[in-house]
Structures are given as C-alpha cells and as structure tokens.
C-alpha cells in the first residue's frame, strides 16, 4: 500500500516533470527493411537450413536478426532488381538446395538496424525475432527515470536560481537567466543574464560562458565587478557581486564559486583543473538558440537543462544540435524544468 | 559586386573540387588581410582562423581566434569581429542592425555552427570563406541555413588549400590549453594531432 502517497507527491510536483530531449534514434521507430522469407518444408531441417544459408548467403548487415521465425526462414533483403519469382533462381545460383523450402516466397518488413531501446525492441521483435542489448543508462533516459528524488530537487533549486537571475536581464523583451553548476562540488560556478541590448552576442548563455572563463583567469567581456578573494576556497569571479549578495541571502543552503583554476604546470592529476565548462551542468530558463547551443558544445558542457521552449531553440524546437553525430562533443539535454515559472518570465 | 565574384555554395556542391579564384582585386585584398590574421593566430598557438568585416569597402573589424587566450571556447574570430563592430557602432551612435546588414564577412575557414548562426541572425550581407570546416562547419556539419532561413549570401573556395594547410599545421602541434589527459600520450590514448578538443574556428 505504498502507492497512494507516491501518486500524491507526483501530482504536487508537476513542475518537476522535466524530460530528456533525445536523439531520434531513441525516440523514433526503428527503420525497417523488406526481406524475402520462405517456409521450411520439414521442421527437422531448420538448423541445417540456417547453417547452409549463413554459409552461402550471409547477411553481415542484418546480424541483429535471427534467421528463423517458427518455420519461416529469412532469405535476403529485397531490392528493386529482384522480384519474388526470381528468389529461387538466386538461391540456386548460390548453391542452396531449394528442396528444403516450400517455395512460398513472401516479403516481410523487419528491423533494418538493431533496436536501441526496449520499446523499439518490443515492436520489431514481434515482427521478426531480433537480438537486443539493453543499455541501462539509455533505458533510464528513455523512460525518464534517471534522477533520484534528491537529484530532482537539486535541479529544481538551480533552475529557481536561474529564474531569479533572469530578472536581471536588461531588456524586458528578452529575458533569460543561466546558472552554471559544477556537480562535482555542488556549487554555482557562474551565472548569466541577457544583455543583447548592449551587444547582439550577449545572450544569457554566452555571458555565462564568459563568466566561467573569468573563473579560469580568462574572459573577453570583463564587465563583471566580481571579487577575487585569494583566501576563499572557491573562485567567485563568475558571479557579479550584487547578484552574489542577493543569492546568498535568499539561498542559504547553496554553495557558490568554482574550483580554483590551475595553470597547466600546477596540475598533478590530468582530470584535475577546470577546463572550459567540462563536467558542468547549465540551467537556462529558455531553450538556447543555435549560437548558444553550439557555444555550449564548444565549451564542453555536460548537461543542459532548460525551462521553456523557444521558437528559435536549437535543443528540440528548430533542431537538436546536441544530437548532431559528426560533432566531437555531445551533452545531454533536459527540457521542461520549472516550465511554468520560466514561461511567466517571458510574459512579464 | 559579389554576384559574379565566386561560385555559390550550391554550385560548389555539384562541383566540389573547383577552387574559385574569381574574386575582384579588392576582395582578394580583403581575403589577404584575413589570412594575415590567421597566420598571426598560428604564431601565438591559436587555431589559425582570420576574419575581417567590411563595410562600404572599408575594414570595420578584424580578428582571429582568441580561445586559448581568453579560456573561452566561443571566442572565435567572427565573434571577436562582431564585438568590434558593435563597439564601433555604439561609440559613433550608429544603428547597429543597419550596419550589420551591410557588412561583408571575409573569413579563412567556414564559420562554425555557432558563428554561422550569429552572422545569419545579424543579417550580414555576405560571407566569403576559404576552406570548409569538416568538424564544426555551419554548412558542412550542420546546415544552419536550413533552420534559420538567412538573407546572407555565402560563397567559398578562395585560397581553400592554403587555409586548410594552416589548420593542419596547427594540429601538428598540441593545443596549449587542452587538459593534460587529452594531450599526453599514455597507453592506447595516443592523441592524433587532429584529434578532439582543439578545432575552435
């Protein structure tokens, strides 16, 4: 009887129902291909037929498929040059003894590639038996069960901070806030809000990326009046002073600052020092545009969470930059985090 | 003035081997300036991409990558030039949008997805680039124009081989800002000169 309380909790926290934005290879049905099949005359010959066929007509591109379904056997993929009535000839030409078969050639739609998710597997496996190697992480992503309750709470908190940051945006027509978090030390590394009224490139994300650079002795837009405190254990230069004061007052349980940047020669273990946004989570009140989404790829962010969709968004709306195969870095994207609160910002 | 100067991208796709030397003398001079910035970038161990923004046949901004210098992976040559034009407009009290819409961009390497989006959003008049960018290109890797429907005219191919050779030269060395685990050759993780983390155009 533990179910009812759980349900109540879910209903209370509908705002927490954020979801992963996945590549189509996980969300779309598995691509299908037509193949020729025939029926084996005598079931006792099935194993012989499979061995024979795998020798004379191996199907290296369809190794995820079983060769047999009941008494039916998979022959080879259809193509425009082979009609069903030519199948026997082709088998003969390949020295296959066609007396094993009933000469009842049909076409069948089967999975062209191995299914990537259990859901896809269950669909294609019904049509034709198929191998499937379940990936636990992918399954959790696809079923949106990746995060524990405490992790969800943490993501919600950081997005709430991003909403507060967004209110600093300079143009009421263009409001967005960003919080960059280092999950290794659970600390806010940098923030950013929209300043495109001053500079067309200063979208909240681009500002936040540059503020991260400030914590690494870099940065191009040195407009932030933030403190460099050599005594402090963390580097606070990614958060402007006035904003830091406001946040510290409101969020007494949050940590602020980046792991101190180390010059290359000071780094002892290779994965030690901060490098761009490597390993960082980025919370954005609205879906980043193409420029910002790609800026985050260049910066090697680990995960991007956004609240509300944007018309010109590049992480689900216009396109999914984070799923472009040819890029050398990919981050995970989650949408719909505190969506209502983020939406209200836009209407302000 | 640009219409007959170089091939359009579509033509280039049909005939990918063609290199276009068909720029006007003035345009070649602009490209030469952009190349100077690319060589300069190489000399200071930045990804060798150079860029200039031209307005009314005058150079309004010029720049190169400063990614390693700024520890900011978005500081590509084009973004640096956008900043410069923006500052110029503001200091002279000029209409930023209008100025950008009359700018011609000369850049040695195909703008990456980020820069292409930035330039399209600013409605720059044209982009002329040298070689393709097969790791981050805003046409080659992901066609930004297919989602942003830009007004910008894009041409390419001039001194492409030279631009590419500059990149290759850079990747022979190691990126001074990359973390040690990505640079050090240990076990199987030997790092190809062209590998990962480095090409920020």
mmCIF file of N, CA and C in Angstrom, chain B residues 26-154:
data_model
loop_
_atom_site.group_PDB
_atom_site.id
_atom_site.type_symbol
_atom_site.label_atom_id
_atom_site.label_comp_id
_atom_site.label_asym_id
_atom_site.label_seq_id
_atom_site.Cartn_x
_atom_site.Cartn_y
_atom_site.Cartn_z
ATOM 1 N N UNK B 26 39.923 43.858 -55.122
ATOM 2 C CA UNK B 26 39.678 44.399 -53.786
ATOM 3 C C UNK B 26 39.312 43.276 -52.813
ATOM 4 N N UNK B 27 38.456 42.362 -53.288
ATOM 5 C CA UNK B 27 38.055 41.235 -52.431
ATOM 6 C C UNK B 27 39.248 40.357 -52.085
ATOM 7 N N UNK B 28 40.135 40.177 -53.069
ATOM 8 C CA UNK B 28 41.342 39.393 -52.801
ATOM 9 C C UNK B 28 42.197 40.072 -51.738
ATOM 10 N N UNK B 29 42.218 41.385 -51.800
ATOM 11 C CA UNK B 29 42.988 42.132 -50.801
ATOM 12 C C UNK B 29 42.400 41.929 -49.401
ATOM 13 N N UNK B 30 41.064 41.921 -49.347
ATOM 14 C CA UNK B 30 40.404 41.684 -48.049
ATOM 15 C C UNK B 30 40.731 40.290 -47.527
ATOM 16 N N UNK B 31 40.685 39.325 -48.450
ATOM 17 C CA UNK B 31 40.996 37.958 -48.041
ATOM 18 C C UNK B 31 42.443 37.872 -47.556
ATOM 19 N N UNK B 32 43.318 38.589 -48.249
ATOM 20 C CA UNK B 32 44.734 38.603 -47.852
ATOM 21 C C UNK B 32 44.854 39.093 -46.392
ATOM 22 N N UNK B 33 44.101 40.139 -46.065
ATOM 23 C CA UNK B 33 44.141 40.648 -44.689
ATOM 24 C C UNK B 33 43.666 39.582 -43.713
ATOM 25 N N UNK B 34 42.574 38.898 -44.068
ATOM 26 C CA UNK B 34 42.055 37.841 -43.194
ATOM 27 C C UNK B 34 43.120 36.762 -42.997
ATOM 28 N N UNK B 35 43.803 36.419 -44.086
ATOM 29 C CA UNK B 35 44.862 35.403 -43.975
ATOM 30 C C UNK B 35 45.987 35.857 -43.052
ATOM 31 N N UNK B 36 46.299 37.137 -43.105
ATOM 32 C CA UNK B 36 47.350 37.636 -42.206
ATOM 33 C C UNK B 36 46.989 37.374 -40.749
ATOM 34 N N UNK B 37 45.701 37.546 -40.439
ATOM 35 C CA UNK B 37 45.264 37.292 -39.062
ATOM 36 C C UNK B 37 45.343 35.803 -38.724
ATOM 37 N N UNK B 38 45.054 34.957 -39.720
ATOM 38 C CA UNK B 38 45.148 33.515 -39.494
ATOM 39 C C UNK B 38 46.596 33.123 -39.210
ATOM 40 N N UNK B 39 47.530 33.678 -39.992
ATOM 41 C CA UNK B 39 48.957 33.379 -39.758
ATOM 42 C C UNK B 39 49.377 33.875 -38.383
ATOM 43 N N UNK B 40 48.854 35.026 -38.024
ATOM 44 C CA UNK B 40 49.156 35.594 -36.719
ATOM 45 C C UNK B 40 48.645 34.670 -35.594
ATOM 46 N N UNK B 41 47.455 34.100 -35.794
ATOM 47 C CA UNK B 41 46.888 33.173 -34.807
ATOM 48 C C UNK B 41 47.802 31.967 -34.644
ATOM 49 N N UNK B 42 48.258 31.433 -35.760
ATOM 50 C CA UNK B 42 49.143 30.261 -35.712
ATOM 51 C C UNK B 42 50.408 30.573 -34.907
ATOM 52 N N UNK B 43 50.922 31.767 -35.111
ATOM 53 C CA UNK B 43 52.158 32.151 -34.436
ATOM 54 C C UNK B 43 51.986 32.186 -32.918
ATOM 55 N N UNK B 44 50.779 32.484 -32.443
ATOM 56 C CA UNK B 44 50.558 32.533 -30.993
ATOM 57 C C UNK B 44 49.798 31.308 -30.498
ATOM 58 N N UNK B 45 49.821 30.245 -31.305
ATOM 59 C CA UNK B 45 49.213 28.964 -30.922
ATOM 60 C C UNK B 45 47.718 29.033 -30.676
ATOM 61 N N UNK B 46 47.046 29.827 -31.499
ATOM 62 C CA UNK B 46 45.586 29.785 -31.524
ATOM 63 C C UNK B 46 45.186 29.085 -32.820
ATOM 64 N N UNK B 47 43.970 28.539 -32.857
ATOM 65 C CA UNK B 47 43.503 27.911 -34.095
ATOM 66 C C UNK B 47 43.558 28.959 -35.215
ATOM 67 N N UNK B 48 44.285 28.662 -36.281
ATOM 68 C CA UNK B 48 44.530 29.695 -37.299
ATOM 69 C C UNK B 48 43.325 29.993 -38.188
ATOM 70 N N UNK B 49 42.498 30.879 -37.709
ATOM 71 C CA UNK B 49 41.391 31.395 -38.494
ATOM 72 C C UNK B 49 41.440 32.918 -38.376
ATOM 73 N N UNK B 50 41.378 33.581 -39.523
ATOM 74 C CA UNK B 50 41.382 35.038 -39.526
ATOM 75 C C UNK B 50 40.114 35.541 -40.184
ATOM 76 N N UNK B 51 39.696 36.740 -39.776
ATOM 77 C CA UNK B 51 38.403 37.230 -40.245
ATOM 78 C C UNK B 51 38.427 38.744 -40.319
ATOM 79 N N UNK B 52 37.789 39.302 -41.330
ATOM 80 C CA UNK B 52 37.569 40.748 -41.328
ATOM 81 C C UNK B 52 36.133 41.068 -41.734
ATOM 82 N N UNK B 53 35.611 42.145 -41.196
ATOM 83 C CA UNK B 53 34.271 42.623 -41.540
ATOM 84 C C UNK B 53 34.445 43.901 -42.363
ATOM 85 N N UNK B 54 33.816 43.918 -43.542
ATOM 86 C CA UNK B 54 33.968 45.051 -44.448
ATOM 87 C C UNK B 54 32.639 45.794 -44.581
ATOM 88 N N UNK B 55 32.718 47.116 -44.473
ATOM 89 C CA UNK B 55 31.525 47.952 -44.610
ATOM 90 C C UNK B 55 31.879 49.092 -45.555
ATOM 91 N N UNK B 56 31.082 49.287 -46.583
ATOM 92 C CA UNK B 56 31.383 50.321 -47.573
ATOM 93 C C UNK B 56 32.805 50.216 -48.099
ATOM 94 N N UNK B 57 33.224 48.984 -48.368
ATOM 95 C CA UNK B 57 34.574 48.728 -48.875
ATOM 96 C C UNK B 57 35.692 49.146 -47.931
ATOM 97 N N UNK B 58 35.341 49.282 -46.671
ATOM 98 C CA UNK B 58 36.382 49.575 -45.683
ATOM 99 C C UNK B 58 36.341 48.539 -44.575
ATOM 100 N N UNK B 59 37.532 48.225 -44.070
ATOM 101 C CA UNK B 59 37.597 47.231 -42.996
ATOM 102 C C UNK B 59 37.136 47.872 -41.692
ATOM 103 N N UNK B 60 36.044 47.301 -41.133
ATOM 104 C CA UNK B 60 35.472 47.869 -39.912
ATOM 105 C C UNK B 60 35.944 47.093 -38.686
ATOM 106 N N UNK B 61 36.249 45.811 -38.905
ATOM 107 C CA UNK B 61 36.723 44.982 -37.788
ATOM 108 C C UNK B 61 37.610 43.879 -38.339
ATOM 109 N N UNK B 62 38.572 43.469 -37.535
ATOM 110 C CA UNK B 62 39.448 42.383 -37.955
ATOM 111 C C UNK B 62 39.805 41.574 -36.723
ATOM 112 N N UNK B 63 40.028 40.299 -36.936
ATOM 113 C CA UNK B 63 40.343 39.498 -35.754
ATOM 114 C C UNK B 63 40.732 38.079 -36.075
ATOM 115 N N UNK B 64 41.109 37.381 -35.038
ATOM 116 C CA UNK B 64 41.465 35.980 -35.126
ATOM 117 C C UNK B 64 40.902 35.282 -33.892
ATOM 118 N N UNK B 65 41.058 33.972 -33.846
ATOM 119 C CA UNK B 65 40.646 33.226 -32.659
ATOM 120 C C UNK B 65 41.415 33.681 -31.427
ATOM 121 N N UNK B 66 40.719 33.804 -30.304
ATOM 122 C CA UNK B 66 41.413 34.078 -29.042
ATOM 123 C C UNK B 66 40.935 33.095 -27.962
ATOM 124 N N UNK B 67 40.611 31.890 -28.397
ATOM 125 C CA UNK B 67 40.047 30.893 -27.481
ATOM 126 C C UNK B 67 41.009 30.550 -26.339
ATOM 127 N N UNK B 68 42.263 30.314 -26.669
ATOM 128 C CA UNK B 68 43.222 29.932 -25.627
ATOM 129 C C UNK B 68 43.567 31.116 -24.722
ATOM 130 N N UNK B 69 43.663 32.277 -25.357
ATOM 131 C CA UNK B 69 43.981 33.489 -24.589
ATOM 132 C C UNK B 69 42.896 33.812 -23.562
ATOM 133 N N UNK B 70 41.628 33.626 -23.946
ATOM 134 C CA UNK B 70 40.516 34.034 -23.078
ATOM 135 C C UNK B 70 39.934 32.886 -22.264
ATOM 136 N N UNK B 71 40.391 31.662 -22.492
ATOM 137 C CA UNK B 71 39.804 30.480 -21.842
ATOM 138 C C UNK B 71 38.306 30.425 -22.088
ATOM 139 N N UNK B 72 37.910 30.914 -23.241
ATOM 140 C CA UNK B 72 36.501 30.922 -23.616
ATOM 141 C C UNK B 72 36.405 30.358 -25.023
ATOM 142 N N UNK B 73 35.782 29.166 -25.127
ATOM 143 C CA UNK B 73 35.751 28.438 -26.397
ATOM 144 C C UNK B 73 34.863 29.095 -27.440
ATOM 145 N N UNK B 74 34.168 30.174 -27.067
ATOM 146 C CA UNK B 74 33.315 30.846 -28.052
ATOM 147 C C UNK B 74 34.008 32.054 -28.687
ATOM 148 N N UNK B 75 35.266 32.313 -28.284
ATOM 149 C CA UNK B 75 35.944 33.497 -28.816
ATOM 150 C C UNK B 75 36.582 33.206 -30.175
ATOM 151 N N UNK B 76 35.740 32.930 -31.135
ATOM 152 C CA UNK B 76 36.183 32.709 -32.499
ATOM 153 C C UNK B 76 36.398 34.068 -33.179
ATOM 154 N N UNK B 77 37.148 34.046 -34.285
ATOM 155 C CA UNK B 77 37.474 35.275 -34.999
ATOM 156 C C UNK B 77 36.215 36.095 -35.308
ATOM 157 N N UNK B 78 35.152 35.410 -35.749
ATOM 158 C CA UNK B 78 33.930 36.116 -36.152
ATOM 159 C C UNK B 78 33.276 36.810 -34.957
ATOM 160 N N UNK B 79 33.233 36.118 -33.815
ATOM 161 C CA UNK B 79 32.602 36.703 -32.622
ATOM 162 C C UNK B 79 33.405 37.928 -32.177
ATOM 163 N N UNK B 80 34.737 37.831 -32.252
ATOM 164 C CA UNK B 80 35.575 38.977 -31.897
ATOM 165 C C UNK B 80 35.277 40.168 -32.809
ATOM 166 N N UNK B 81 35.069 39.881 -34.103
ATOM 167 C CA UNK B 81 34.754 40.968 -35.051
ATOM 168 C C UNK B 81 33.376 41.563 -34.753
ATOM 169 N N UNK B 82 32.416 40.713 -34.398
ATOM 170 C CA UNK B 82 31.078 41.218 -34.070
ATOM 171 C C UNK B 82 31.182 42.196 -32.893
ATOM 172 N N UNK B 83 31.951 41.823 -31.879
ATOM 173 C CA UNK B 83 32.160 42.707 -30.727
ATOM 174 C C UNK B 83 32.734 44.051 -31.170
ATOM 175 N N UNK B 84 33.709 43.965 -32.079
ATOM 176 C CA UNK B 84 34.393 45.190 -32.516
ATOM 177 C C UNK B 84 33.438 46.120 -33.258
ATOM 178 N N UNK B 85 32.641 45.545 -34.156
ATOM 179 C CA UNK B 85 31.674 46.359 -34.899
ATOM 180 C C UNK B 85 30.645 46.950 -33.936
ATOM 181 N N UNK B 86 30.215 46.116 -32.991
ATOM 182 C CA UNK B 86 29.239 46.587 -32.011
ATOM 183 C C UNK B 86 29.791 47.784 -31.228
ATOM 184 N N UNK B 87 31.033 47.648 -30.772
ATOM 185 C CA UNK B 87 31.656 48.754 -30.027
ATOM 186 C C UNK B 87 31.767 50.008 -30.883
ATOM 187 N N UNK B 88 32.152 49.790 -32.148
ATOM 188 C CA UNK B 88 32.294 50.915 -33.078
ATOM 189 C C UNK B 88 30.957 51.645 -33.231
ATOM 190 N N UNK B 89 29.904 50.878 -33.471
ATOM 191 C CA UNK B 89 28.577 51.475 -33.678
ATOM 192 C C UNK B 89 28.141 52.272 -32.454
ATOM 193 N N UNK B 90 28.391 51.695 -31.290
ATOM 194 C CA UNK B 90 27.935 52.350 -30.065
ATOM 195 C C UNK B 90 28.720 53.630 -29.788
ATOM 196 N N UNK B 91 30.019 53.587 -30.100
ATOM 197 C CA UNK B 91 30.828 54.782 -29.848
ATOM 198 C C UNK B 91 30.451 55.901 -30.813
ATOM 199 N N UNK B 92 29.972 55.522 -32.022
ATOM 200 C CA UNK B 92 29.605 56.537 -33.017
ATOM 201 C C UNK B 92 28.100 56.770 -33.057
ATOM 202 N N UNK B 93 27.390 56.104 -32.146
ATOM 203 C CA UNK B 93 25.940 56.235 -32.091
ATOM 204 C C UNK B 93 25.252 55.846 -33.401
ATOM 205 N N UNK B 94 25.729 54.755 -34.003
ATOM 206 C CA UNK B 94 25.165 54.299 -35.274
ATOM 207 C C UNK B 94 24.160 53.175 -35.022
ATOM 208 N N UNK B 95 23.275 52.958 -35.995
ATOM 209 C CA UNK B 95 22.261 51.907 -35.911
ATOM 210 C C UNK B 95 22.947 50.537 -36.117
ATOM 211 N N UNK B 96 23.080 49.784 -35.042
ATOM 212 C CA UNK B 96 23.821 48.518 -35.086
ATOM 213 C C UNK B 96 23.236 47.559 -36.134
ATOM 214 N N UNK B 97 21.915 47.422 -36.095
ATOM 215 C CA UNK B 97 21.261 46.480 -37.013
ATOM 216 C C UNK B 97 21.538 46.836 -38.465
ATOM 217 N N UNK B 98 21.442 48.139 -38.748
ATOM 218 C CA UNK B 98 21.598 48.586 -40.130
ATOM 219 C C UNK B 98 23.029 48.351 -40.607
ATOM 220 N N UNK B 99 23.990 48.675 -39.745
ATOM 221 C CA UNK B 99 25.397 48.485 -40.126
ATOM 222 C C UNK B 99 25.675 47.006 -40.416
ATOM 223 N N UNK B 100 25.230 46.131 -39.510
ATOM 224 C CA UNK B 100 25.497 44.696 -39.715
ATOM 225 C C UNK B 100 24.878 44.195 -41.019
ATOM 226 N N UNK B 101 23.720 44.729 -41.379
ATOM 227 C CA UNK B 101 23.043 44.227 -42.577
ATOM 228 C C UNK B 101 23.779 44.636 -43.856
ATOM 229 N N UNK B 102 24.761 45.522 -43.726
ATOM 230 C CA UNK B 102 25.528 45.932 -44.911
ATOM 231 C C UNK B 102 26.969 45.464 -44.825
ATOM 232 N N UNK B 103 27.208 44.492 -43.953
ATOM 233 C CA UNK B 103 28.580 44.011 -43.765
ATOM 234 C C UNK B 103 28.867 42.779 -44.611
ATOM 235 N N UNK B 104 30.059 42.751 -45.205
ATOM 236 C CA UNK B 104 30.547 41.558 -45.882
ATOM 237 C C UNK B 104 31.651 40.950 -45.029
ATOM 238 N N UNK B 105 31.500 39.652 -44.759
ATOM 239 C CA UNK B 105 32.438 38.952 -43.885
ATOM 240 C C UNK B 105 33.426 38.150 -44.737
ATOM 241 N N UNK B 106 34.706 38.352 -44.494
ATOM 242 C CA UNK B 106 35.753 37.568 -45.155
ATOM 243 C C UNK B 106 36.441 36.742 -44.084
ATOM 244 N N UNK B 107 36.413 35.426 -44.230
ATOM 245 C CA UNK B 107 36.983 34.567 -43.192
ATOM 246 C C UNK B 107 37.686 33.388 -43.862
ATOM 247 N N UNK B 108 38.833 32.996 -43.304
ATOM 248 C CA UNK B 108 39.657 31.993 -43.988
ATOM 249 C C UNK B 108 39.053 30.591 -43.940
ATOM 250 N N UNK B 109 38.255 30.322 -42.901
ATOM 251 C CA UNK B 109 37.645 28.997 -42.749
ATOM 252 C C UNK B 109 36.134 29.145 -42.604
ATOM 253 N N UNK B 110 35.398 28.188 -43.118
ATOM 254 C CA UNK B 110 33.938 28.175 -42.999
ATOM 255 C C UNK B 110 33.519 28.442 -41.545
ATOM 256 N N UNK B 111 32.647 29.426 -41.309
ATOM 257 C CA UNK B 111 32.201 29.696 -39.941
ATOM 258 C C UNK B 111 31.559 28.446 -39.319
ATOM 259 N N UNK B 112 31.823 28.237 -38.046
ATOM 260 C CA UNK B 112 31.249 27.082 -37.353
ATOM 261 C C UNK B 112 29.747 27.306 -37.168
ATOM 262 N N UNK B 113 29.071 26.316 -36.625
ATOM 263 C CA UNK B 113 27.614 26.392 -36.429
ATOM 264 C C UNK B 113 27.247 27.615 -35.583
ATOM 265 N N UNK B 114 28.006 27.848 -34.529
ATOM 266 C CA UNK B 114 27.736 28.989 -33.646
ATOM 267 C C UNK B 114 27.884 30.315 -34.387
ATOM 268 N N UNK B 115 29.018 30.472 -35.088
ATOM 269 C CA UNK B 115 29.280 31.741 -35.776
ATOM 270 C C UNK B 115 28.328 31.945 -36.950
ATOM 271 N N UNK B 116 28.037 30.875 -37.670
ATOM 272 C CA UNK B 116 27.091 30.992 -38.788
ATOM 273 C C UNK B 116 25.755 31.508 -38.256
ATOM 274 N N UNK B 117 25.287 30.928 -37.144
ATOM 275 C CA UNK B 117 24.009 31.352 -36.566
ATOM 276 C C UNK B 117 24.075 32.821 -36.148
ATOM 277 N N UNK B 118 25.197 33.211 -35.520
ATOM 278 C CA UNK B 118 25.341 34.600 -35.082
ATOM 279 C C UNK B 118 25.299 35.542 -36.286
ATOM 280 N N UNK B 119 26.029 35.189 -37.346
ATOM 281 C CA UNK B 119 26.105 36.064 -38.527
ATOM 282 C C UNK B 119 24.760 36.119 -39.258
ATOM 283 N N UNK B 120 24.078 34.969 -39.361
ATOM 284 C CA UNK B 120 22.758 34.954 -40.009
ATOM 285 C C UNK B 120 21.763 35.796 -39.202
ATOM 286 N N UNK B 121 21.810 35.659 -37.877
ATOM 287 C CA UNK B 121 20.880 36.414 -37.036
ATOM 288 C C UNK B 121 21.109 37.916 -37.165
ATOM 289 N N UNK B 122 22.352 38.306 -37.460
ATOM 290 C CA UNK B 122 22.666 39.728 -37.636
ATOM 291 C C UNK B 122 22.362 40.199 -39.055
ATOM 292 N N UNK B 123 21.922 39.247 -39.910
ATOM 293 C CA UNK B 123 21.598 39.571 -41.310
ATOM 294 C C UNK B 123 22.781 40.183 -42.050
ATOM 295 N N UNK B 124 23.994 39.717 -41.787
ATOM 296 C CA UNK B 124 25.115 40.262 -42.560
ATOM 297 C C UNK B 124 24.864 39.990 -44.041
ATOM 298 N N UNK B 125 25.398 40.875 -44.905
ATOM 299 C CA UNK B 125 25.055 40.790 -46.325
ATOM 300 C C UNK B 125 25.670 39.563 -46.983
ATOM 301 N N UNK B 126 26.937 39.304 -46.686
ATOM 302 C CA UNK B 126 27.566 38.145 -47.332
ATOM 303 C C UNK B 126 28.683 37.586 -46.472
ATOM 304 N N UNK B 127 28.986 36.317 -46.724
ATOM 305 C CA UNK B 127 30.131 35.664 -46.093
ATOM 306 C C UNK B 127 30.945 35.023 -47.212
ATOM 307 N N UNK B 128 32.233 35.344 -47.248
ATOM 308 C CA UNK B 128 33.139 34.667 -48.180
ATOM 309 C C UNK B 128 34.168 33.941 -47.346
ATOM 310 N N UNK B 129 34.202 32.612 -47.497
ATOM 311 C CA UNK B 129 35.206 31.892 -46.712
ATOM 312 C C UNK B 129 36.114 31.056 -47.596
ATOM 313 N N UNK B 130 37.252 30.659 -47.027
ATOM 314 C CA UNK B 130 38.242 29.880 -47.768
ATOM 315 C C UNK B 130 37.889 28.408 -47.779
ATOM 316 N N UNK B 131 38.396 27.653 -46.790
ATOM 317 C CA UNK B 131 38.190 26.200 -46.808
ATOM 318 C C UNK B 131 37.022 25.793 -45.928
ATOM 319 N N UNK B 132 36.559 24.584 -46.182
ATOM 320 C CA UNK B 132 35.451 24.045 -45.383
ATOM 321 C C UNK B 132 35.944 23.631 -44.004
ATOM 322 N N UNK B 133 35.004 23.551 -43.094
ATOM 323 C CA UNK B 133 35.290 23.190 -41.709
ATOM 324 C C UNK B 133 34.532 21.886 -41.445
ATOM 325 N N UNK B 134 35.252 20.771 -41.597
ATOM 326 C CA UNK B 134 34.527 19.489 -41.544
ATOM 327 C C UNK B 134 34.305 18.989 -40.125
ATOM 328 N N UNK B 135 34.644 19.793 -39.129
ATOM 329 C CA UNK B 135 34.370 19.368 -37.753
ATOM 330 C C UNK B 135 33.261 20.187 -37.113
ATOM 331 N N UNK B 136 33.153 21.451 -37.504
ATOM 332 C CA UNK B 136 32.159 22.312 -36.854
ATOM 333 C C UNK B 136 31.357 23.160 -37.839
ATOM 334 N N UNK B 137 31.588 22.993 -39.130
ATOM 335 C CA UNK B 137 31.075 23.915 -40.136
ATOM 336 C C UNK B 137 29.559 24.105 -40.103
ATOM 337 N N UNK B 138 29.140 25.360 -40.215
ATOM 338 C CA UNK B 138 27.730 25.722 -40.216
ATOM 339 C C UNK B 138 27.009 25.382 -41.515
ATOM 340 N N UNK B 139 27.747 24.815 -42.487
ATOM 341 C CA UNK B 139 27.116 24.217 -43.668
ATOM 342 C C UNK B 139 27.466 22.733 -43.694
ATOM 343 N N UNK B 140 28.743 22.467 -43.485
ATOM 344 C CA UNK B 140 29.273 21.124 -43.716
ATOM 345 C C UNK B 140 28.802 20.122 -42.656
ATOM 346 N N UNK B 141 28.845 20.504 -41.388
ATOM 347 C CA UNK B 141 28.497 19.559 -40.320
ATOM 348 C C UNK B 141 27.007 19.620 -39.999
ATOM 349 N N UNK B 142 26.493 20.823 -39.933
ATOM 350 C CA UNK B 142 25.051 21.012 -39.759
ATOM 351 C C UNK B 142 24.672 22.280 -40.509
ATOM 352 N N UNK B 143 23.726 22.161 -41.422
ATOM 353 C CA UNK B 143 23.390 23.303 -42.264
ATOM 354 C C UNK B 143 22.466 24.273 -41.520
ATOM 355 N N UNK B 144 23.086 25.279 -40.925
ATOM 356 C CA UNK B 144 22.339 26.249 -40.120
ATOM 357 C C UNK B 144 21.289 26.972 -40.974
ATOM 358 N N UNK B 145 21.614 27.190 -42.250
ATOM 359 C CA UNK B 145 20.689 27.908 -43.137
ATOM 360 C C UNK B 145 19.361 27.161 -43.259
ATOM 361 N N UNK B 146 19.380 25.839 -43.092
ATOM 362 C CA UNK B 146 18.151 25.065 -43.249
ATOM 363 C C UNK B 146 17.156 25.340 -42.124
ATOM 364 N N UNK B 147 17.621 25.870 -40.994
ATOM 365 C CA UNK B 147 16.683 26.184 -39.915
ATOM 366 C C UNK B 147 16.503 27.678 -39.688
ATOM 367 N N UNK B 148 17.463 28.503 -40.122
ATOM 368 C CA UNK B 148 17.355 29.946 -39.865
ATOM 369 C C UNK B 148 16.929 30.770 -41.082
ATOM 370 N N UNK B 149 16.877 30.146 -42.253
ATOM 371 C CA UNK B 149 16.479 30.857 -43.482
ATOM 372 C C UNK B 149 17.130 32.230 -43.615
ATOM 373 N N UNK B 150 18.443 32.275 -43.730
ATOM 374 C CA UNK B 150 19.137 33.570 -43.721
ATOM 375 C C UNK B 150 18.994 34.351 -45.026
ATOM 376 N N UNK B 151 19.229 35.663 -44.904
ATOM 377 C CA UNK B 151 19.270 36.514 -46.097
ATOM 378 C C UNK B 151 20.713 36.601 -46.605
ATOM 379 N N UNK B 152 21.640 36.094 -45.831
ATOM 380 C CA UNK B 152 23.062 36.215 -46.128
ATOM 381 C C UNK B 152 23.460 35.349 -47.318
ATOM 382 N N UNK B 153 24.284 35.955 -48.205
ATOM 383 C CA UNK B 153 24.807 35.211 -49.341
ATOM 384 C C UNK B 153 26.149 34.579 -48.923
ATOM 385 N N UNK B 154 26.327 33.302 -49.230
ATOM 386 C CA UNK B 154 27.548 32.636 -48.781
ATOM 387 C C UNK B 154 28.312 32.076 -49.970
#
